[in-house]
């Protein structure tokens, strides 16, 4: 799998996200800043209006010539000014024909939210307005100042301030994004690329790719590098063992095939020994035949286990009671000279969608294991557990020895009898798992052993919800 292009890499995404987040932070900073700028602009005009209005008090006649009024108002940038003193005296400057007021803003009652709303409202205003501003004088809060002025000069100043803020924000965002990008690229992106490249190369050629060399880092990246190196070494070792086991399995399969032919010939010749006139020969012939039968069974089970792999299933609606009877007949036929009592307690008419051949194989393996362990009675029942069909196979044998319990279902290790190879239970569990179920050991005591064959769904007829007692 090729690495993603630069435009879609983690580095590019980090750079873009950093720029966006810094710009978002600047927007959040700009919102109160523009409101504060407008408030400061108006307060400076109110302070200038206060000073201009005091010229009325300095005049002997408490009157200012129109020419001087116009110059003072031009200095303030207003059409009219009113200064209300604490003793309610009013000093007033005004042009001869002041314009009509479009909006009134009282800074005494302003809140942060109203200031923000008024600031953005001014920036969004499509026409020039004449506004009346009321507030306490910044020079002396005891004086109230009212001023009529054009809004356009304030808007021009606000736009100029916004441009400076935008330029500064772009510079800050680029510098911050560059620094964050360099830091994250060195701390995260480059190590992640190294990890990704190592995984891709290892997937393509596990044997031809050396494991990644972990860095001395102690953070999450360092842990990931060390775990990846250990995993690669473990997988490489497992692949080598798998190749060796595959080669060994092929050799064992060929040897078993030839050995079965030799044992079959020996079995045919041994049968003629039972007709010998020598009584000693006739006495040892059954033991010889039993040894040959066990050797043939060993070869057959080894071949079946080595070539099965994933079991192909051919599911169909099968009468389970009839299937259990067929398995019983096969177990009895395999036991020469020994009687096996097989109790089939599966309800008549109970059907399930299973592979008849494979499920019968599992039942036969369980039955043979029970008889070979010393049981002379096997009982099969069925019950329902939360929508799961369960077949219970119980015997009255001596129970599983500790070694067999420790290695239960392990091929070539879980045999309960001398000379066994432990493939019966392993194959039976594979059959159940291929059906989506499971084979479990329910109990194993000196009175007998019980296994549960769990089949997910598939039952057509009703079955009892509780398991009847099974005599051992």
Coordinates of C-alpha atoms in Angstrom, one line a residue:
X1 CA 0.0 0.0 0.0
X2 CA 1.7 3.3 -1.1
X3 CA 1.9 6.2 1.3
X4 CA -0.6 9.0 0.8
X5 CA 0.5 12.1 -1.2
X6 CA 1.8 15.2 0.5
X7 CA -1.6 17.0 0.2
X8 CA -3.4 14.3 2.0
X9 CA -0.6 13.4 4.5
X10 CA -0.8 13.9 8.2
X11 CA 1.7 16.8 8.0
X12 CA -0.5 18.8 5.6
X13 CA -3.6 18.2 7.8
X14 CA -1.7 19.3 10.9
X15 CA -0.5 22.5 9.2
X16 CA -4.0 23.4 7.9
X17 CA -5.7 22.6 11.2
X18 CA -3.1 24.7 13.1
X19 CA -3.7 27.7 10.8
X20 CA -7.5 27.3 11.1
X21 CA -7.4 27.1 14.9
X22 CA -5.1 30.1 15.3
X23 CA -7.3 32.1 13.0
X24 CA -10.3 31.0 15.1
X25 CA -8.5 32.2 18.2
X26 CA -7.8 35.5 16.5
X27 CA -11.5 35.9 15.6
X28 CA -12.5 35.3 19.2
X29 CA -9.9 37.9 20.3
X30 CA -11.0 40.4 17.6
X31 CA -14.7 40.4 18.7
X32 CA -14.1 42.2 22.0
X33 CA -11.2 44.2 20.6
X34 CA -13.3 45.9 17.9
X35 CA -16.0 46.7 20.5
X36 CA -13.4 48.1 22.8
X37 CA -11.9 50.2 20.0
X38 CA -15.3 51.7 19.2
X39 CA -15.9 52.5 22.9
X40 CA -12.5 54.2 23.2
X41 CA -13.0 56.2 20.0
X42 CA -16.3 57.6 21.3
X43 CA -14.9 58.3 24.8
X44 CA -12.0 60.3 23.2
X45 CA -14.6 62.3 21.3
X46 CA -16.6 62.9 24.4
X47 CA -13.4 64.1 26.2
X48 CA -12.6 66.5 23.4
X49 CA -16.3 67.7 23.4
X50 CA -16.0 68.4 27.2
X51 CA -12.9 70.6 26.6
X52 CA -14.6 72.4 23.7
X53 CA -17.7 73.1 25.7
X54 CA -15.7 74.7 28.5
X55 CA -15.0 77.6 26.1
X56 CA -18.5 78.8 26.8
X57 CA -17.7 79.2 30.5
X58 CA -14.6 81.2 29.6
X59 CA -16.6 83.8 27.6
X60 CA -17.7 86.9 29.6
X61 CA -21.1 86.8 28.0
X62 CA -21.4 83.0 28.2
X63 CA -21.8 83.2 24.4
X64 CA -19.3 82.0 21.8
X65 CA -19.1 83.5 18.3
X66 CA -20.4 81.3 15.6
X67 CA -17.1 81.2 13.8
X68 CA -15.3 79.9 17.0
X69 CA -18.1 77.4 17.6
X70 CA -17.6 75.9 14.1
X71 CA -13.9 75.7 14.6
X72 CA -14.3 74.0 18.0
X73 CA -16.9 71.5 16.6
X74 CA -14.6 70.8 13.6
X75 CA -11.8 70.0 16.1
X76 CA -14.1 67.7 18.0
X77 CA -15.7 66.2 14.8
X78 CA -19.2 66.9 15.9
X79 CA -22.3 68.9 14.8
X80 CA -23.4 69.8 18.3
X81 CA -22.1 69.4 21.9
X82 CA -24.0 69.7 25.2
X83 CA -22.1 69.7 28.6
X84 CA -24.4 69.2 31.6
X85 CA -22.6 70.2 34.9
X86 CA -23.5 68.9 38.3
X87 CA -25.4 72.0 39.1
X88 CA -27.6 71.4 36.0
X89 CA -26.0 74.2 34.1
X90 CA -25.8 73.4 30.3
X91 CA -23.0 74.6 28.0
X92 CA -23.9 74.1 24.4
X93 CA -22.1 74.3 21.1
X94 CA -24.0 73.8 17.8
X95 CA -23.9 74.6 14.2
X96 CA -26.5 76.8 12.7
X97 CA -28.4 73.9 11.1
X98 CA -27.5 70.5 12.8
X99 CA -28.6 67.4 10.9
X100 CA -31.3 65.0 11.9
X101 CA -30.1 62.2 14.3
X102 CA -30.5 58.6 13.0
X103 CA -29.5 56.7 16.1
X104 CA -28.8 57.3 19.8
X105 CA -26.2 55.5 21.8
X106 CA -25.9 55.9 25.6
X107 CA -22.6 54.6 26.9
X108 CA -23.7 54.9 30.5
X109 CA -25.9 51.8 30.1
X110 CA -23.7 49.8 27.8
X111 CA -22.8 46.2 28.5
X112 CA -20.1 44.1 26.8
X113 CA -22.7 42.3 24.7
X114 CA -24.4 45.6 23.6
X115 CA -21.0 47.1 22.8
X116 CA -20.1 44.1 20.6
X117 CA -23.5 44.2 18.9
X118 CA -23.2 48.0 18.2
X119 CA -19.7 47.6 16.8
X120 CA -20.7 44.9 14.3
X121 CA -23.9 46.8 13.5
X122 CA -21.8 49.9 12.6
X123 CA -19.5 47.9 10.4
X124 CA -22.5 46.4 8.6
X125 CA -24.2 49.8 8.2
X126 CA -24.8 50.4 4.4
X127 CA -25.3 54.2 4.7
X128 CA -23.8 57.2 6.5
X129 CA -25.6 57.9 9.7
X130 CA -25.7 60.8 12.1
X131 CA -25.6 59.5 15.7
X132 CA -26.1 61.0 19.1
X133 CA -23.7 59.8 21.8
X134 CA -24.4 60.2 25.5
X135 CA -21.9 59.5 28.2
X136 CA -20.0 60.6 31.3
X137 CA -17.0 62.8 30.6
X138 CA -13.7 60.8 30.8
X139 CA -12.2 64.0 32.2
X140 CA -14.6 64.3 35.1
X141 CA -17.4 61.6 35.6
X142 CA -19.5 64.3 37.3
X143 CA -20.2 65.9 33.9
X144 CA -22.5 64.4 31.3
X145 CA -21.6 65.0 27.7
X146 CA -24.0 64.7 24.7
X147 CA -22.6 64.9 21.2
X148 CA -24.1 64.7 17.7
X149 CA -21.6 63.4 15.1
X150 CA -21.2 61.6 11.8
X151 CA -20.6 57.8 12.1
X152 CA -18.6 57.4 9.0
X153 CA -15.2 58.6 10.5
X154 CA -15.6 56.1 13.3
X155 CA -16.3 53.3 10.8
X156 CA -13.3 54.2 8.7
X157 CA -11.1 54.0 11.8
X158 CA -12.7 50.7 12.8
X159 CA -12.1 49.2 9.3
X160 CA -8.4 50.4 9.5
X161 CA -8.1 48.8 12.9
X162 CA -9.6 45.5 11.5
X163 CA -7.2 45.5 8.7
X164 CA -4.2 45.8 11.1
X165 CA -5.7 43.0 13.3
X166 CA -6.2 40.8 10.2
X167 CA -2.6 41.3 9.0
X168 CA -1.2 40.6 12.5
X169 CA -3.4 37.5 12.8
X170 CA -2.1 36.1 9.5
X171 CA 1.5 36.7 10.6
X172 CA 0.9 35.1 14.0
X173 CA -1.0 32.2 12.6
X174 CA 1.7 31.4 10.0
X175 CA 4.5 31.7 12.6
X176 CA 2.5 29.6 15.1
X177 CA 1.5 27.0 12.5
X178 CA 5.1 26.7 11.3
X179 CA 6.4 26.2 14.9
X180 CA 3.7 23.7 15.7
X181 CA 4.2 21.9 12.4
X182 CA 8.0 21.6 13.0
X183 CA 7.4 20.3 16.5
X184 CA 4.7 17.8 15.6
X185 CA 6.5 16.7 12.5
X186 CA 9.6 15.8 14.5
X187 CA 7.7 14.3 17.5
X188 CA 4.8 12.5 15.7
X189 CA 4.7 12.6 11.9
X190 CA 8.2 11.4 11.1
X191 CA 8.1 8.5 13.7
X192 CA 4.6 7.6 12.4
X193 CA 5.9 7.6 8.8
X194 CA 8.7 5.3 10.0
X195 CA 6.3 3.0 11.7
X196 CA 4.0 2.9 8.6
X197 CA 6.9 2.3 6.2
X198 CA 8.1 -0.6 8.3
X199 CA 4.7 -2.2 8.5
X200 CA 4.1 -1.8 4.8
X201 CA 7.5 -3.3 4.0
X202 CA 7.1 -6.1 6.5
X203 CA 3.7 -7.0 5.0
X204 CA 5.2 -7.2 1.5
X205 CA 8.2 -9.3 2.5
X206 CA 8.2 -10.6 6.1
X207 CA 11.5 -12.6 5.6
X208 CA 13.4 -10.0 3.6
X209 CA 12.6 -7.0 5.8
X210 CA 14.6 -6.4 9.0
X211 CA 12.6 -5.5 12.0
X212 CA 12.3 -1.8 13.0
X213 CA 15.0 -0.5 15.3
X214 CA 13.2 1.1 18.3
X215 CA 14.3 4.6 19.4
X216 CA 15.2 5.3 23.0
X217 CA 12.0 7.3 23.5
X218 CA 9.8 6.4 26.5
X219 CA 6.5 7.9 25.4
X220 CA 3.7 6.2 23.4
X221 CA 5.7 6.4 20.1
X222 CA 8.6 4.6 21.7
X223 CA 6.3 1.9 23.1
X224 CA 4.7 1.4 19.7
X225 CA 8.2 1.0 18.1
X226 CA 9.3 -1.6 20.6
X227 CA 6.0 -3.5 20.4
X228 CA 6.1 -3.4 16.6
X229 CA 9.7 -4.8 16.6
X230 CA 8.7 -7.6 19.0
X231 CA 5.6 -8.4 16.9
X232 CA 7.6 -8.5 13.7
X233 CA 10.1 -10.9 15.3
X234 CA 7.3 -13.1 16.7
X235 CA 5.5 -13.2 13.3
X236 CA 8.8 -14.0 11.5
X237 CA 9.5 -16.8 13.9
X238 CA 5.9 -18.1 13.6
X239 CA 6.2 -18.1 9.8
X240 CA 9.4 -20.0 9.9
X241 CA 7.9 -22.6 12.2
X242 CA 4.9 -22.8 10.0
X243 CA 7.1 -23.5 6.9
X244 CA 8.9 -26.2 8.8
X245 CA 5.7 -27.8 10.1
X246 CA 4.2 -27.7 6.6
X247 CA 7.2 -29.5 5.3
X248 CA 7.1 -32.0 8.2
X249 CA 3.4 -32.5 7.6
X250 CA 3.9 -33.3 4.0
X251 CA 6.6 -35.8 4.9
X252 CA 4.4 -37.4 7.6
X253 CA 1.5 -37.6 5.1
X254 CA 3.6 -39.5 2.6
X255 CA 5.0 -41.8 5.3
X256 CA 1.5 -42.5 6.7
X257 CA 0.2 -43.3 3.3
X258 CA 2.9 -45.9 2.7
X259 CA 2.6 -47.2 6.3
X260 CA -1.2 -47.8 5.9
X261 CA -0.5 -49.9 2.9
X262 CA 2.0 -52.0 4.8
X263 CA -0.3 -52.4 7.8
X264 CA -3.2 -53.4 5.6
X265 CA -1.1 -56.2 4.1
X266 CA 0.0 -57.2 7.6
X267 CA -3.7 -57.3 8.7
X268 CA -4.7 -59.6 5.9
X269 CA -1.8 -62.0 6.7
X270 CA -2.6 -61.8 10.4
X271 CA -6.2 -62.9 9.9
X272 CA -4.9 -66.2 8.5
X273 CA -2.9 -66.8 11.7
X274 CA -6.2 -67.3 13.5
X275 CA -6.7 -70.5 11.5
X276 CA -3.3 -71.9 12.6
X277 CA -3.1 -75.3 14.3
X278 CA -0.7 -73.9 16.9
X279 CA -2.8 -72.9 20.0
X280 CA -0.1 -70.4 21.0
X281 CA -0.4 -68.6 17.7
X282 CA -4.2 -68.5 17.9
X283 CA -3.9 -67.1 21.4
X284 CA -1.7 -64.1 20.5
X285 CA -3.4 -63.5 17.1
X286 CA -6.2 -61.2 18.6
X287 CA -3.5 -59.1 20.4
X288 CA -1.6 -58.8 17.1
X289 CA -4.7 -57.8 15.3
X290 CA -5.6 -55.2 17.9
X291 CA -2.1 -53.7 17.6
X292 CA -2.4 -53.5 13.8
X293 CA -5.9 -51.9 14.1
X294 CA -4.5 -49.3 16.5
X295 CA -1.7 -48.5 14.1
X296 CA -4.1 -48.2 11.2
X297 CA -6.3 -45.9 13.2
X298 CA -3.3 -43.8 14.2
X299 CA -2.3 -43.4 10.6
X300 CA -5.9 -42.6 9.5
X301 CA -6.4 -39.9 12.2
X302 CA -3.1 -38.3 11.5
X303 CA -3.8 -38.2 7.8
X304 CA -7.3 -36.8 8.3
X305 CA -6.0 -34.1 10.7
X306 CA -3.2 -33.0 8.5
X307 CA -5.2 -32.6 5.3
X308 CA -8.5 -31.2 6.7
X309 CA -7.6 -27.5 7.1
X310 CA -10.9 -25.5 7.0
X311 CA -13.7 -28.1 7.0
X312 CA -16.1 -27.6 4.0
X313 CA -19.7 -28.0 5.2
X314 CA -22.6 -29.3 3.2
X315 CA -25.4 -28.4 5.6
X316 CA -28.9 -29.9 5.3
X317 CA -31.9 -30.5 7.6
X318 CA -30.9 -33.8 9.3
X319 CA -32.9 -36.0 11.7
X320 CA -30.6 -35.9 14.8
X321 CA -31.9 -39.1 16.3
X322 CA -31.2 -41.1 13.2
X323 CA -27.7 -39.5 13.0
X324 CA -27.0 -40.6 16.6
X325 CA -28.0 -44.1 15.7
X326 CA -25.6 -44.2 12.8
X327 CA -22.8 -43.0 14.9
X328 CA -23.6 -45.7 17.5
X329 CA -23.5 -48.4 14.8
X330 CA -20.1 -47.2 13.6
X331 CA -18.7 -47.2 17.2
X332 CA -20.0 -50.7 17.8
X333 CA -18.5 -52.0 14.6
X334 CA -15.1 -50.6 15.5
X335 CA -15.1 -52.5 18.8
X336 CA -14.3 -56.1 18.2
X337 CA -15.5 -58.5 20.8
X338 CA -16.8 -55.8 23.2
X339 CA -20.4 -54.8 23.9
X340 CA -21.3 -51.1 24.0
X341 CA -24.7 -49.9 25.4
X342 CA -25.6 -46.8 23.4
X343 CA -28.6 -44.9 24.7
X344 CA -30.2 -42.5 22.2
X345 CA -32.4 -40.1 24.1
X346 CA -32.7 -37.5 21.3
X347 CA -36.4 -36.8 20.6
X348 CA -37.7 -38.3 17.4
X349 CA -38.4 -35.7 14.8
X350 CA -35.8 -33.3 16.1
X351 CA -33.9 -31.9 13.1
X352 CA -31.1 -29.4 12.7
X353 CA -29.3 -27.9 9.7
X354 CA -25.9 -29.4 9.9
X355 CA -23.4 -31.4 7.9
X356 CA -24.4 -35.0 8.7
X357 CA -21.0 -36.5 7.8
X358 CA -19.0 -34.1 9.9
X359 CA -21.3 -34.1 12.9
X360 CA -21.4 -37.9 12.8
X361 CA -17.6 -37.9 12.7
X362 CA -17.6 -35.8 15.9
X363 CA -20.0 -38.1 17.7
X364 CA -18.0 -41.2 16.6
X365 CA -14.8 -39.7 17.9
X366 CA -16.4 -39.0 21.3
X367 CA -17.9 -42.5 21.4
X368 CA -14.7 -44.2 20.5
X369 CA -12.8 -42.2 23.1
X370 CA -15.3 -43.2 25.8
X371 CA -15.1 -46.9 24.9
X372 CA -11.4 -46.9 24.6
X373 CA -11.1 -45.2 28.0
X374 CA -13.1 -48.1 29.6
X375 CA -16.8 -47.1 29.3
X376 CA -19.4 -49.7 28.3
X377 CA -22.4 -47.3 28.2
X378 CA -22.8 -44.0 26.3
X379 CA -25.9 -41.8 26.4
X380 CA -26.8 -39.0 24.0
X381 CA -29.5 -36.4 24.9
X382 CA -30.6 -33.0 23.6
X383 CA -31.6 -29.8 25.4
X384 CA -32.2 -26.1 24.6
X385 CA -30.1 -23.3 26.2
X386 CA -31.1 -19.8 25.2
X387 CA -31.7 -20.7 21.6
X388 CA -28.7 -23.0 21.3
X389 CA -29.2 -26.7 20.5
X390 CA -27.0 -28.8 22.8
X391 CA -26.2 -32.5 22.4
X392 CA -24.9 -34.1 25.6
X393 CA -22.7 -37.2 25.2
X394 CA -22.2 -38.9 28.6
X395 CA -20.4 -42.1 29.4
X396 CA -19.8 -44.2 32.6
X397 CA -16.0 -44.4 32.1
X398 CA -13.4 -43.8 34.8
X399 CA -13.2 -40.1 33.9
X400 CA -10.3 -38.1 32.3
X401 CA -6.9 -38.3 34.0
X402 CA -5.3 -34.9 35.0
X403 CA -2.9 -35.0 32.1
X404 CA -5.7 -35.3 29.6
X405 CA -7.6 -32.4 31.3
X406 CA -4.6 -30.1 31.1
X407 CA -4.1 -30.7 27.4
X408 CA -7.8 -31.1 26.5
X409 CA -8.4 -30.5 22.7
X410 CA -4.7 -30.3 22.1
X411 CA -3.6 -32.5 19.1
X412 CA -1.0 -35.2 20.0
X413 CA -1.1 -34.1 23.7
X414 CA -4.6 -34.7 25.1
X415 CA -5.0 -38.5 24.9
X416 CA -6.6 -40.2 27.9
X417 CA -5.2 -43.7 27.2
X418 CA -1.8 -45.2 26.6
X419 CA -0.9 -45.3 22.9
X420 CA -3.5 -42.6 22.0
X421 CA -2.5 -39.5 20.1
X422 CA -5.3 -37.1 21.2
X423 CA -6.7 -36.2 17.8
X424 CA -10.3 -37.4 18.5
X425 CA -11.3 -34.4 20.6
X426 CA -9.3 -31.9 18.5
X427 CA -11.1 -33.0 15.4
X428 CA -14.5 -33.0 17.1
X429 CA -14.0 -29.5 18.3
X430 CA -13.0 -28.3 14.8
X431 CA -16.2 -29.9 13.5
X432 CA -18.4 -28.0 16.0
X433 CA -16.5 -24.7 15.4
X434 CA -17.0 -25.1 11.7
X435 CA -20.8 -25.2 12.5
X436 CA -20.4 -22.0 14.5
X437 CA -20.7 -23.9 17.8
X438 CA -18.4 -25.3 20.4
X439 CA -17.4 -28.5 22.1
X440 CA -17.1 -28.2 25.9
X441 CA -16.3 -30.5 28.8
X442 CA -19.3 -30.4 31.2
X443 CA -18.0 -32.8 33.9
X444 CA -15.5 -35.6 34.4
X445 CA -15.6 -37.7 37.6
X446 CA -15.0 -41.2 38.6
X447 CA -18.6 -41.9 37.6
X448 CA -18.2 -40.8 34.0
X449 CA -17.6 -37.9 31.6
X450 CA -20.0 -35.6 29.8
X451 CA -19.3 -33.5 26.8
X452 CA -21.6 -30.8 25.3
X453 CA -21.9 -30.3 21.6
X454 CA -23.3 -26.7 21.1
X455 CA -25.0 -25.9 17.8
X456 CA -26.1 -22.3 17.2
X457 CA -29.8 -22.3 16.1
X458 CA -31.0 -24.7 13.4
X459 CA -33.4 -26.7 15.5
X460 CA -36.8 -27.3 13.9
X461 CA -38.7 -29.4 16.4
X462 CA -39.2 -28.6 20.1
X463 CA -36.9 -30.2 22.6
X464 CA -37.0 -30.3 26.4
X465 CA -35.5 -27.4 28.3
X466 CA -33.9 -29.4 31.0
X467 CA -31.5 -32.3 30.7
X468 CA -32.7 -35.6 32.0
X469 CA -30.6 -37.6 34.4
X470 CA -28.2 -39.9 32.7
X471 CA -27.4 -43.2 34.5
X472 CA -23.7 -44.0 34.7

